[in-house]
Amino acid sequence: MFDEQWTIQAVREWGDWQLEPYIHDEIERMSQIDYLLTGMMDWNYAQLANNSNTVLEDEKRLRFMVAVRAIKGGQPVQYALGHAAFYGREFNVDRRVLIPRQETEELVEWILKDYSNKTPKTVLDIGTGSGAIAVTLKAQRPAWHVLGSDISKDALAVAKENAQLYAPAVTFLASDLFTDVTGTFDIIVANPPYIDRDEQLLMDESVVAFEPDVALYADDSGLAVYKKIATGLLNYLNPGGAAYFEIGYQQGQTLVDLFAALPNVQVTLHQDLSGHDRMIKVLREM
């Protein structure tokens, strides 16, 4: 059925055959296969299309097959590949951390646009996970001093790997929110757990099965972590500084009201590219 020499086209066909019983939508199936191949080969999609007759080395062919089997077992394609794209860089990811997503890229973009003059800032990334936010901010703004914190030491191990790739000067701290944090910051950013467990039935099965619970779910209809952060926020945010949060698309007004109750702040609700409420900024007045 397949070439003795495994070309790109041959492994695509093999992957399609293997995954068809598990991913019934052909477009989604081929999207995952091509994501694997571009990631493994360090190609863009045009390069993949133009190299369909390229013979895959045995090491890459075996790696592709192992990844396809992982996807058959329900793993997200990013975990099967071992890394995920974020803001133009490839970040190591596995089951210790969430897979970084487009909405979080938009949160980073908002911060970078607000602070485009590149003057030194102190930054705290709460719940850094893979380090995608902290590392990206430091890589884009080398003069900034960036600290990433997380309650999970396993997640911090992944974040440190990613920092070594792109921004070795990022520092990391094991901390439950502000518990072990000292000092104050010009920018605080967080993509905290904000999903209510009752929402599991609406979620992708691979997310529920493989991504870490501690980074996904929060009590009190998903609001518990925001409420804890709000309690201590002004002790750590400098006057004139701003805090940025990714939020659930149904939580916008509730969280605007929560943070607007703090003294001398301005709260801005921001939509993602799909038009959903997905992030807020809390600006502390001077």
PDB file of C-alpha atoms in Angstrom:
ATOM      1  CA  MET A   1       0.000   0.000   0.000  1.00  0.00           C
ATOM      2  CA  PHE A   2       2.884   2.362   0.739  1.00  0.00           C
ATOM      3  CA  ASP A   3       6.269   3.114  -0.812  1.00  0.00           C
ATOM      4  CA  GLU A   4       9.181   1.086   0.486  1.00  0.00           C
ATOM      5  CA  GLN A   5      10.877   4.412   0.866  1.00  0.00           C
ATOM      6  CA  TRP A   6       8.639   6.437   3.100  1.00  0.00           C
ATOM      7  CA  THR A   7       8.090   9.778   1.440  1.00  0.00           C
ATOM      8  CA  ILE A   8       6.191  12.638   3.024  1.00  0.00           C
ATOM      9  CA  GLN A   9       3.172  11.711   0.913  1.00  0.00           C
ATOM     10  CA  ALA A  10       3.402   8.075   1.997  1.00  0.00           C
ATOM     11  CA  VAL A  11       3.465   8.878   5.702  1.00  0.00           C
ATOM     12  CA  ARG A  12       0.575  11.316   5.249  1.00  0.00           C
ATOM     13  CA  GLU A  13      -1.445   8.507   3.679  1.00  0.00           C
ATOM     14  CA  TRP A  14      -0.407   6.100   6.435  1.00  0.00           C
ATOM     15  CA  GLY A  15      -1.374   8.629   9.098  1.00  0.00           C
ATOM     16  CA  ASP A  16      -4.728   9.218   7.416  1.00  0.00           C
ATOM     17  CA  TRP A  17      -5.380   5.456   7.349  1.00  0.00           C
ATOM     18  CA  GLN A  18      -4.401   5.064  10.996  1.00  0.00           C
ATOM     19  CA  LEU A  19      -6.431   7.986  12.314  1.00  0.00           C
ATOM     20  CA  GLU A  20      -9.597   7.640  10.239  1.00  0.00           C
ATOM     21  CA  PRO A  21     -11.374   5.431  12.828  1.00  0.00           C
ATOM     22  CA  TYR A  22     -10.541   7.937  15.574  1.00  0.00           C
ATOM     23  CA  ILE A  23     -10.897  11.326  13.865  1.00  0.00           C
ATOM     24  CA  HIS A  24     -13.820  11.082  11.465  1.00  0.00           C
ATOM     25  CA  ASP A  25     -13.578  14.606  10.072  1.00  0.00           C
ATOM     26  CA  GLU A  26     -11.080  14.429   7.186  1.00  0.00           C
ATOM     27  CA  ILE A  27     -10.094  18.088   7.396  1.00  0.00           C
ATOM     28  CA  GLU A  28      -9.319  17.821  11.104  1.00  0.00           C
ATOM     29  CA  ARG A  29      -7.504  14.525  10.572  1.00  0.00           C
ATOM     30  CA  MET A  30      -5.225  15.884   7.854  1.00  0.00           C
ATOM     31  CA  SER A  31      -4.734  19.101   9.819  1.00  0.00           C
ATOM     32  CA  GLN A  32      -3.284  17.116  12.718  1.00  0.00           C
ATOM     33  CA  ILE A  33      -1.089  15.035  10.408  1.00  0.00           C
ATOM     34  CA  ASP A  34       0.297  18.117   8.694  1.00  0.00           C
ATOM     35  CA  TYR A  35       0.821  19.819  12.057  1.00  0.00           C
ATOM     36  CA  LEU A  36       2.947  16.861  13.109  1.00  0.00           C
ATOM     37  CA  LEU A  37       4.980  16.853   9.909  1.00  0.00           C
ATOM     38  CA  THR A  38       5.657  20.594   9.792  1.00  0.00           C
ATOM     39  CA  GLY A  39       6.650  20.505  13.451  1.00  0.00           C
ATOM     40  CA  MET A  40       8.948  17.518  13.006  1.00  0.00           C
ATOM     41  CA  MET A  41      10.594  18.837   9.855  1.00  0.00           C
ATOM     42  CA  ASP A  42      10.707  22.474  11.017  1.00  0.00           C
ATOM     43  CA  TRP A  43       8.894  23.462   7.816  1.00  0.00           C
ATOM     44  CA  ASN A  44       6.033  25.778   7.026  1.00  0.00           C
ATOM     45  CA  TYR A  45       2.978  24.442   5.205  1.00  0.00           C
ATOM     46  CA  ALA A  46       4.194  25.624   1.798  1.00  0.00           C
ATOM     47  CA  GLN A  47       7.423  23.682   2.286  1.00  0.00           C
ATOM     48  CA  LEU A  48       5.420  20.614   3.252  1.00  0.00           C
ATOM     49  CA  ALA A  49       3.303  20.864   0.101  1.00  0.00           C
ATOM     50  CA  ASN A  50       6.392  21.321  -2.086  1.00  0.00           C
ATOM     51  CA  ASN A  51       8.256  18.337  -0.624  1.00  0.00           C
ATOM     52  CA  SER A  52       5.717  15.542  -0.871  1.00  0.00           C
ATOM     53  CA  ASN A  53       8.285  13.258  -2.558  1.00  0.00           C
ATOM     54  CA  THR A  54      10.996  13.853   0.030  1.00  0.00           C
ATOM     55  CA  VAL A  55      12.040  10.612   1.710  1.00  0.00           C
ATOM     56  CA  LEU A  56      11.739  10.693   5.490  1.00  0.00           C
ATOM     57  CA  GLU A  57      14.732   9.582   7.510  1.00  0.00           C
ATOM     58  CA  ASP A  58      14.077   6.480   9.625  1.00  0.00           C
ATOM     59  CA  GLU A  59      14.342   8.439  12.879  1.00  0.00           C
ATOM     60  CA  LYS A  60      11.695  10.952  11.778  1.00  0.00           C
ATOM     61  CA  ARG A  61       9.460   8.249  10.310  1.00  0.00           C
ATOM     62  CA  LEU A  62       9.494   6.338  13.587  1.00  0.00           C
ATOM     63  CA  ARG A  63       8.881   9.523  15.546  1.00  0.00           C
ATOM     64  CA  PHE A  64       5.902  10.299  13.319  1.00  0.00           C
ATOM     65  CA  MET A  65       4.466   6.828  13.829  1.00  0.00           C
ATOM     66  CA  VAL A  66       4.844   7.044  17.609  1.00  0.00           C
ATOM     67  CA  ALA A  67       3.094  10.426  17.568  1.00  0.00           C
ATOM     68  CA  VAL A  68       0.220   9.097  15.463  1.00  0.00           C
ATOM     69  CA  ARG A  69      -0.248   6.227  17.913  1.00  0.00           C
ATOM     70  CA  ALA A  70      -0.350   8.765  20.756  1.00  0.00           C
ATOM     71  CA  ILE A  71      -3.088  10.675  18.954  1.00  0.00           C
ATOM     72  CA  LYS A  72      -5.000   7.404  18.494  1.00  0.00           C
ATOM     73  CA  GLY A  73      -4.814   7.119  22.280  1.00  0.00           C
ATOM     74  CA  GLY A  74      -6.515  10.486  22.624  1.00  0.00           C
ATOM     75  CA  GLN A  75      -3.507  12.734  23.185  1.00  0.00           C
ATOM     76  CA  PRO A  76      -3.644  16.282  21.832  1.00  0.00           C
ATOM     77  CA  VAL A  77      -1.448  16.611  18.767  1.00  0.00           C
ATOM     78  CA  GLN A  78       0.821  19.122  20.545  1.00  0.00           C
ATOM     79  CA  TYR A  79       1.631  16.629  23.290  1.00  0.00           C
ATOM     80  CA  ALA A  80       2.214  13.918  20.690  1.00  0.00           C
ATOM     81  CA  LEU A  81       4.663  16.219  18.904  1.00  0.00           C
ATOM     82  CA  GLY A  82       6.217  17.506  22.118  1.00  0.00           C
ATOM     83  CA  HIS A  83       5.925  21.197  21.383  1.00  0.00           C
ATOM     84  CA  ALA A  84       3.388  23.863  20.451  1.00  0.00           C
ATOM     85  CA  ALA A  85       3.602  27.119  18.527  1.00  0.00           C
ATOM     86  CA  PHE A  86       3.204  30.337  20.495  1.00  0.00           C
ATOM     87  CA  TYR A  87       3.916  33.847  19.228  1.00  0.00           C
ATOM     88  CA  GLY A  88       6.287  32.607  16.535  1.00  0.00           C
ATOM     89  CA  ARG A  89       8.224  30.210  18.765  1.00  0.00           C
ATOM     90  CA  GLU A  90       7.955  26.512  19.534  1.00  0.00           C
ATOM     91  CA  PHE A  91       7.464  25.768  23.238  1.00  0.00           C
ATOM     92  CA  ASN A  92       8.068  22.384  24.801  1.00  0.00           C
ATOM     93  CA  VAL A  93       4.804  20.992  26.166  1.00  0.00           C
ATOM     94  CA  ASP A  94       3.702  17.764  27.794  1.00  0.00           C
ATOM     95  CA  ARG A  95       1.092  16.666  30.306  1.00  0.00           C
ATOM     96  CA  ARG A  96       2.679  18.799  33.040  1.00  0.00           C
ATOM     97  CA  VAL A  97       1.469  22.020  31.408  1.00  0.00           C
ATOM     98  CA  LEU A  98      -1.420  23.467  29.452  1.00  0.00           C
ATOM     99  CA  ILE A  99      -1.049  23.792  25.704  1.00  0.00           C
ATOM    100  CA  PRO A 100      -0.698  27.525  24.938  1.00  0.00           C
ATOM    101  CA  ARG A 101      -3.489  28.861  22.750  1.00  0.00           C
ATOM    102  CA  GLN A 102      -4.307  31.749  20.436  1.00  0.00           C
ATOM    103  CA  GLU A 103      -6.308  33.656  23.051  1.00  0.00           C
ATOM    104  CA  THR A 104      -3.214  33.819  25.242  1.00  0.00           C
ATOM    105  CA  GLU A 105      -1.189  35.124  22.300  1.00  0.00           C
ATOM    106  CA  GLU A 106      -3.756  37.929  22.069  1.00  0.00           C
ATOM    107  CA  LEU A 107      -3.271  38.691  25.777  1.00  0.00           C
ATOM    108  CA  VAL A 108       0.497  38.955  25.222  1.00  0.00           C
ATOM    109  CA  GLU A 109      -0.084  41.167  22.185  1.00  0.00           C
ATOM    110  CA  TRP A 110      -2.237  43.524  24.267  1.00  0.00           C
ATOM    111  CA  ILE A 111       0.550  43.932  26.822  1.00  0.00           C
ATOM    112  CA  LEU A 112       3.206  44.513  24.164  1.00  0.00           C
ATOM    113  CA  LYS A 113       1.071  47.140  22.438  1.00  0.00           C
ATOM    114  CA  ASP A 114       0.453  48.944  25.727  1.00  0.00           C
ATOM    115  CA  TYR A 115       4.187  49.000  26.472  1.00  0.00           C
ATOM    116  CA  SER A 116       5.700  49.507  23.046  1.00  0.00           C
ATOM    117  CA  ASN A 117       8.464  51.923  24.101  1.00  0.00           C
ATOM    118  CA  LYS A 118      10.536  49.055  25.557  1.00  0.00           C
ATOM    119  CA  THR A 119      11.554  50.927  28.733  1.00  0.00           C
ATOM    120  CA  PRO A 120      12.457  48.565  31.605  1.00  0.00           C
ATOM    121  CA  LYS A 121       9.493  47.104  33.469  1.00  0.00           C
ATOM    122  CA  THR A 122       9.116  44.552  36.239  1.00  0.00           C
ATOM    123  CA  VAL A 123       6.727  41.741  35.341  1.00  0.00           C
ATOM    124  CA  LEU A 124       5.087  38.921  37.290  1.00  0.00           C
ATOM    125  CA  ASP A 125       3.456  36.051  35.382  1.00  0.00           C
ATOM    126  CA  ILE A 126       1.236  34.135  37.823  1.00  0.00           C
ATOM    127  CA  GLY A 127       0.652  30.492  36.948  1.00  0.00           C
ATOM    128  CA  THR A 128       3.313  30.537  34.274  1.00  0.00           C
ATOM    129  CA  GLY A 129       2.805  26.910  33.186  1.00  0.00           C
ATOM    130  CA  SER A 130       4.969  26.279  30.124  1.00  0.00           C
ATOM    131  CA  GLY A 131       6.398  29.769  30.542  1.00  0.00           C
ATOM    132  CA  ALA A 132       4.864  30.878  27.246  1.00  0.00           C
ATOM    133  CA  ILE A 133       3.786  34.302  28.528  1.00  0.00           C
ATOM    134  CA  ALA A 134       6.851  35.070  30.660  1.00  0.00           C
ATOM    135  CA  VAL A 135       9.361  33.856  28.090  1.00  0.00           C
ATOM    136  CA  THR A 136       7.632  35.636  25.211  1.00  0.00           C
ATOM    137  CA  LEU A 137       7.472  38.946  27.075  1.00  0.00           C
ATOM    138  CA  LYS A 138      11.167  38.732  27.956  1.00  0.00           C
ATOM    139  CA  ALA A 139      12.137  37.698  24.424  1.00  0.00           C
ATOM    140  CA  GLN A 140      10.162  40.593  22.944  1.00  0.00           C
ATOM    141  CA  ARG A 141      11.243  43.127  25.577  1.00  0.00           C
ATOM    142  CA  PRO A 142      14.792  42.150  26.669  1.00  0.00           C
ATOM    143  CA  ALA A 143      15.075  45.112  29.080  1.00  0.00           C
ATOM    144  CA  TRP A 144      12.183  43.866  31.183  1.00  0.00           C
ATOM    145  CA  HIS A 145      12.708  41.910  34.407  1.00  0.00           C
ATOM    146  CA  VAL A 146      10.325  38.955  34.269  1.00  0.00           C
ATOM    147  CA  LEU A 147       9.391  36.539  37.052  1.00  0.00           C
ATOM    148  CA  GLY A 148       7.226  33.492  36.386  1.00  0.00           C
ATOM    149  CA  SER A 149       5.534  31.738  39.302  1.00  0.00           C
ATOM    150  CA  ASP A 150       3.551  28.523  39.530  1.00  0.00           C
ATOM    151  CA  ILE A 151       2.196  26.250  42.239  1.00  0.00           C
ATOM    152  CA  SER A 152       3.376  23.228  40.219  1.00  0.00           C
ATOM    153  CA  LYS A 153       7.077  22.397  40.364  1.00  0.00           C
ATOM    154  CA  ASP A 154       6.551  20.059  37.418  1.00  0.00           C
ATOM    155  CA  ALA A 155       5.260  22.966  35.345  1.00  0.00           C
ATOM    156  CA  LEU A 156       8.196  25.124  36.410  1.00  0.00           C
ATOM    157  CA  ALA A 157      10.583  22.469  35.116  1.00  0.00           C
ATOM    158  CA  VAL A 158       9.010  22.797  31.653  1.00  0.00           C
ATOM    159  CA  ALA A 159       9.035  26.599  31.869  1.00  0.00           C
ATOM    160  CA  LYS A 160      12.747  26.599  32.655  1.00  0.00           C
ATOM    161  CA  GLU A 161      13.424  24.429  29.596  1.00  0.00           C
ATOM    162  CA  ASN A 162      11.595  26.926  27.416  1.00  0.00           C
ATOM    163  CA  ALA A 163      13.354  29.888  28.992  1.00  0.00           C
ATOM    164  CA  GLN A 164      16.701  28.308  28.128  1.00  0.00           C
ATOM    165  CA  LEU A 165      15.610  28.207  24.497  1.00  0.00           C
ATOM    166  CA  TYR A 166      14.518  31.812  24.140  1.00  0.00           C
ATOM    167  CA  ALA A 167      15.022  33.989  27.244  1.00  0.00           C
ATOM    168  CA  PRO A 168      17.408  32.522  29.836  1.00  0.00           C
ATOM    169  CA  ALA A 169      17.201  35.611  32.039  1.00  0.00           C
ATOM    170  CA  VAL A 170      13.592  34.891  33.081  1.00  0.00           C
ATOM    171  CA  THR A 171      13.470  33.851  36.728  1.00  0.00           C
ATOM    172  CA  PHE A 172      11.010  31.382  38.230  1.00  0.00           C
ATOM    173  CA  LEU A 173       9.480  30.833  41.637  1.00  0.00           C
ATOM    174  CA  ALA A 174       7.330  28.114  43.182  1.00  0.00           C
ATOM    175  CA  SER A 175       4.399  29.960  44.731  1.00  0.00           C
ATOM    176  CA  ASP A 176       0.664  29.625  45.267  1.00  0.00           C
ATOM    177  CA  LEU A 177      -0.415  32.944  43.722  1.00  0.00           C
ATOM    178  CA  PHE A 178       1.249  35.682  45.824  1.00  0.00           C
ATOM    179  CA  THR A 179       2.196  33.486  48.799  1.00  0.00           C
ATOM    180  CA  ASP A 180       5.967  33.444  48.240  1.00  0.00           C
ATOM    181  CA  VAL A 181       6.250  36.489  45.983  1.00  0.00           C
ATOM    182  CA  THR A 182       8.161  39.522  47.247  1.00  0.00           C
ATOM    183  CA  GLY A 183       8.407  43.001  45.785  1.00  0.00           C
ATOM    184  CA  THR A 184       6.088  44.933  43.525  1.00  0.00           C
ATOM    185  CA  PHE A 185       5.604  44.959  39.774  1.00  0.00           C
ATOM    186  CA  ASP A 186       4.720  47.271  36.914  1.00  0.00           C
ATOM    187  CA  ILE A 187       2.900  44.491  35.072  1.00  0.00           C
ATOM    188  CA  ILE A 188       1.122  41.451  36.483  1.00  0.00           C
ATOM    189  CA  VAL A 189      -0.317  38.897  34.081  1.00  0.00           C
ATOM    190  CA  ALA A 190      -2.161  35.633  34.651  1.00  0.00           C
ATOM    191  CA  ASN A 191      -4.003  32.972  32.712  1.00  0.00           C
ATOM    192  CA  PRO A 192      -5.367  31.215  35.797  1.00  0.00           C
ATOM    193  CA  PRO A 193      -7.656  28.189  36.013  1.00  0.00           C
ATOM    194  CA  TYR A 194     -11.158  29.491  35.317  1.00  0.00           C
ATOM    195  CA  ILE A 195     -13.287  26.548  34.194  1.00  0.00           C
ATOM    196  CA  ASP A 196     -16.130  25.220  36.324  1.00  0.00           C
ATOM    197  CA  ARG A 197     -16.087  21.410  36.463  1.00  0.00           C
ATOM    198  CA  ASP A 198     -19.719  21.446  35.330  1.00  0.00           C
ATOM    199  CA  GLU A 199     -18.424  22.619  31.940  1.00  0.00           C
ATOM    200  CA  GLN A 200     -16.533  19.368  31.286  1.00  0.00           C
ATOM    201  CA  LEU A 201     -19.299  18.010  29.075  1.00  0.00           C
ATOM    202  CA  LEU A 202     -18.753  20.932  26.709  1.00  0.00           C
ATOM    203  CA  MET A 203     -14.977  20.498  26.515  1.00  0.00           C
ATOM    204  CA  ASP A 204     -12.827  18.563  24.085  1.00  0.00           C
ATOM    205  CA  GLU A 205     -12.270  15.053  25.417  1.00  0.00           C
ATOM    206  CA  SER A 206      -8.499  15.294  24.939  1.00  0.00           C
ATOM    207  CA  VAL A 207      -8.348  18.407  27.121  1.00  0.00           C
ATOM    208  CA  VAL A 208     -10.295  16.726  29.919  1.00  0.00           C
ATOM    209  CA  ALA A 209      -8.235  13.540  29.719  1.00  0.00           C
ATOM    210  CA  PHE A 210      -4.719  14.936  29.296  1.00  0.00           C
ATOM    211  CA  GLU A 211      -4.277  18.579  30.295  1.00  0.00           C
ATOM    212  CA  PRO A 212      -3.525  19.206  34.005  1.00  0.00           C
ATOM    213  CA  ASP A 213      -6.570  19.726  36.213  1.00  0.00           C
ATOM    214  CA  VAL A 214      -4.768  22.218  38.442  1.00  0.00           C
ATOM    215  CA  ALA A 215      -4.391  24.578  35.463  1.00  0.00           C
ATOM    216  CA  LEU A 216      -7.949  24.163  34.192  1.00  0.00           C
ATOM    217  CA  TYR A 217     -10.516  24.127  36.980  1.00  0.00           C
ATOM    218  CA  ALA A 218     -11.492  26.523  39.747  1.00  0.00           C
ATOM    219  CA  ASP A 219     -14.232  26.494  42.366  1.00  0.00           C
ATOM    220  CA  ASP A 220     -16.996  29.061  42.698  1.00  0.00           C
ATOM    221  CA  SER A 221     -18.121  28.818  39.053  1.00  0.00           C
ATOM    222  CA  GLY A 222     -14.514  29.214  37.946  1.00  0.00           C
ATOM    223  CA  LEU A 223     -14.045  32.498  39.834  1.00  0.00           C
ATOM    224  CA  ALA A 224     -12.178  31.345  42.955  1.00  0.00           C
ATOM    225  CA  VAL A 225      -8.647  32.137  41.763  1.00  0.00           C
ATOM    226  CA  TYR A 226      -9.579  35.595  40.466  1.00  0.00           C
ATOM    227  CA  LYS A 227     -11.111  36.399  43.856  1.00  0.00           C
ATOM    228  CA  LYS A 228      -7.907  35.369  45.626  1.00  0.00           C
ATOM    229  CA  ILE A 229      -5.816  37.445  43.236  1.00  0.00           C
ATOM    230  CA  ALA A 230      -8.067  40.473  43.667  1.00  0.00           C
ATOM    231  CA  THR A 231      -7.618  40.302  47.444  1.00  0.00           C
ATOM    232  CA  GLY A 232      -3.857  40.809  47.231  1.00  0.00           C
ATOM    233  CA  LEU A 233      -3.411  42.521  43.874  1.00  0.00           C
ATOM    234  CA  LEU A 234      -2.757  46.075  45.048  1.00  0.00           C
ATOM    235  CA  ASN A 235      -0.099  44.882  47.474  1.00  0.00           C
ATOM    236  CA  TYR A 236       2.001  43.799  44.484  1.00  0.00           C
ATOM    237  CA  LEU A 237       0.981  46.136  41.643  1.00  0.00           C
ATOM    238  CA  ASN A 238       2.818  49.455  41.455  1.00  0.00           C
ATOM    239  CA  PRO A 239       0.835  52.700  41.129  1.00  0.00           C
ATOM    240  CA  GLY A 240       0.474  53.337  37.417  1.00  0.00           C
ATOM    241  CA  GLY A 241       0.932  49.611  36.756  1.00  0.00           C
ATOM    242  CA  ALA A 242      -1.502  47.243  35.091  1.00  0.00           C
ATOM    243  CA  ALA A 243      -2.657  43.665  35.598  1.00  0.00           C
ATOM    244  CA  TYR A 244      -3.866  41.566  32.661  1.00  0.00           C
ATOM    245  CA  PHE A 245      -5.985  38.427  32.939  1.00  0.00           C
ATOM    246  CA  GLU A 246      -7.301  35.859  30.504  1.00  0.00           C
ATOM    247  CA  ILE A 247     -10.881  34.976  31.426  1.00  0.00           C
ATOM    248  CA  GLY A 248     -13.702  32.632  30.461  1.00  0.00           C
ATOM    249  CA  TYR A 249     -15.931  34.042  27.747  1.00  0.00           C
ATOM    250  CA  GLN A 250     -18.949  34.124  30.094  1.00  0.00           C
ATOM    251  CA  GLN A 251     -17.132  35.765  32.997  1.00  0.00           C
ATOM    252  CA  GLY A 252     -16.546  39.237  31.596  1.00  0.00           C
ATOM    253  CA  GLN A 253     -18.959  41.452  33.472  1.00  0.00           C
ATOM    254  CA  THR A 254     -18.644  39.491  36.711  1.00  0.00           C
ATOM    255  CA  LEU A 255     -14.867  39.982  36.728  1.00  0.00           C
ATOM    256  CA  VAL A 256     -15.101  43.617  35.687  1.00  0.00           C
ATOM    257  CA  ASP A 257     -17.314  44.167  38.727  1.00  0.00           C
ATOM    258  CA  LEU A 258     -14.957  42.167  40.964  1.00  0.00           C
ATOM    259  CA  PHE A 259     -11.837  44.155  40.095  1.00  0.00           C
ATOM    260  CA  ALA A 260     -13.639  47.490  39.755  1.00  0.00           C
ATOM    261  CA  ALA A 261     -14.469  47.228  43.472  1.00  0.00           C
ATOM    262  CA  LEU A 262     -10.771  47.791  44.231  1.00  0.00           C
ATOM    263  CA  PRO A 263      -9.867  51.411  45.047  1.00  0.00           C
ATOM    264  CA  ASN A 264      -8.418  53.686  42.380  1.00  0.00           C
ATOM    265  CA  VAL A 265      -8.430  51.308  39.444  1.00  0.00           C
ATOM    266  CA  GLN A 266      -9.768  51.361  35.904  1.00  0.00           C
ATOM    267  CA  VAL A 267     -10.943  48.063  34.439  1.00  0.00           C
ATOM    268  CA  THR A 268     -11.103  47.371  30.698  1.00  0.00           C
ATOM    269  CA  LEU A 269     -12.818  44.353  29.144  1.00  0.00           C
ATOM    270  CA  HIS A 270     -11.332  43.132  25.851  1.00  0.00           C
ATOM    271  CA  GLN A 271     -12.674  40.732  23.229  1.00  0.00           C
ATOM    272  CA  ASP A 272     -10.672  38.112  21.345  1.00  0.00           C
ATOM    273  CA  LEU A 273     -10.597  37.861  17.549  1.00  0.00           C
ATOM    274  CA  SER A 274     -13.806  35.815  17.664  1.00  0.00           C
ATOM    275  CA  GLY A 275     -15.626  38.609  19.469  1.00  0.00           C
ATOM    276  CA  HIS A 276     -15.810  36.871  22.856  1.00  0.00           C
ATOM    277  CA  ASP A 277     -15.002  38.520  26.187  1.00  0.00           C
ATOM    278  CA  ARG A 278     -11.628  36.878  26.897  1.00  0.00           C
ATOM    279  CA  MET A 279      -9.368  39.263  28.818  1.00  0.00           C
ATOM    280  CA  ILE A 280      -9.387  42.200  31.189  1.00  0.00           C
ATOM    281  CA  LYS A 281      -6.929  44.878  32.235  1.00  0.00           C
ATOM    282  CA  VAL A 282      -6.859  46.406  35.697  1.00  0.00           C
ATOM    283  CA  LEU A 283      -4.979  49.714  35.625  1.00  0.00           C
ATOM    284  CA  ARG A 284      -3.939  51.102  38.986  1.00  0.00           C
ATOM    285  CA  GLU A 285      -4.075  54.867  39.027  1.00  0.00           C
ATOM    286  CA  MET A 286      -1.059  56.906  40.096  1.00  0.00           C
TER     287      MET A 286
END
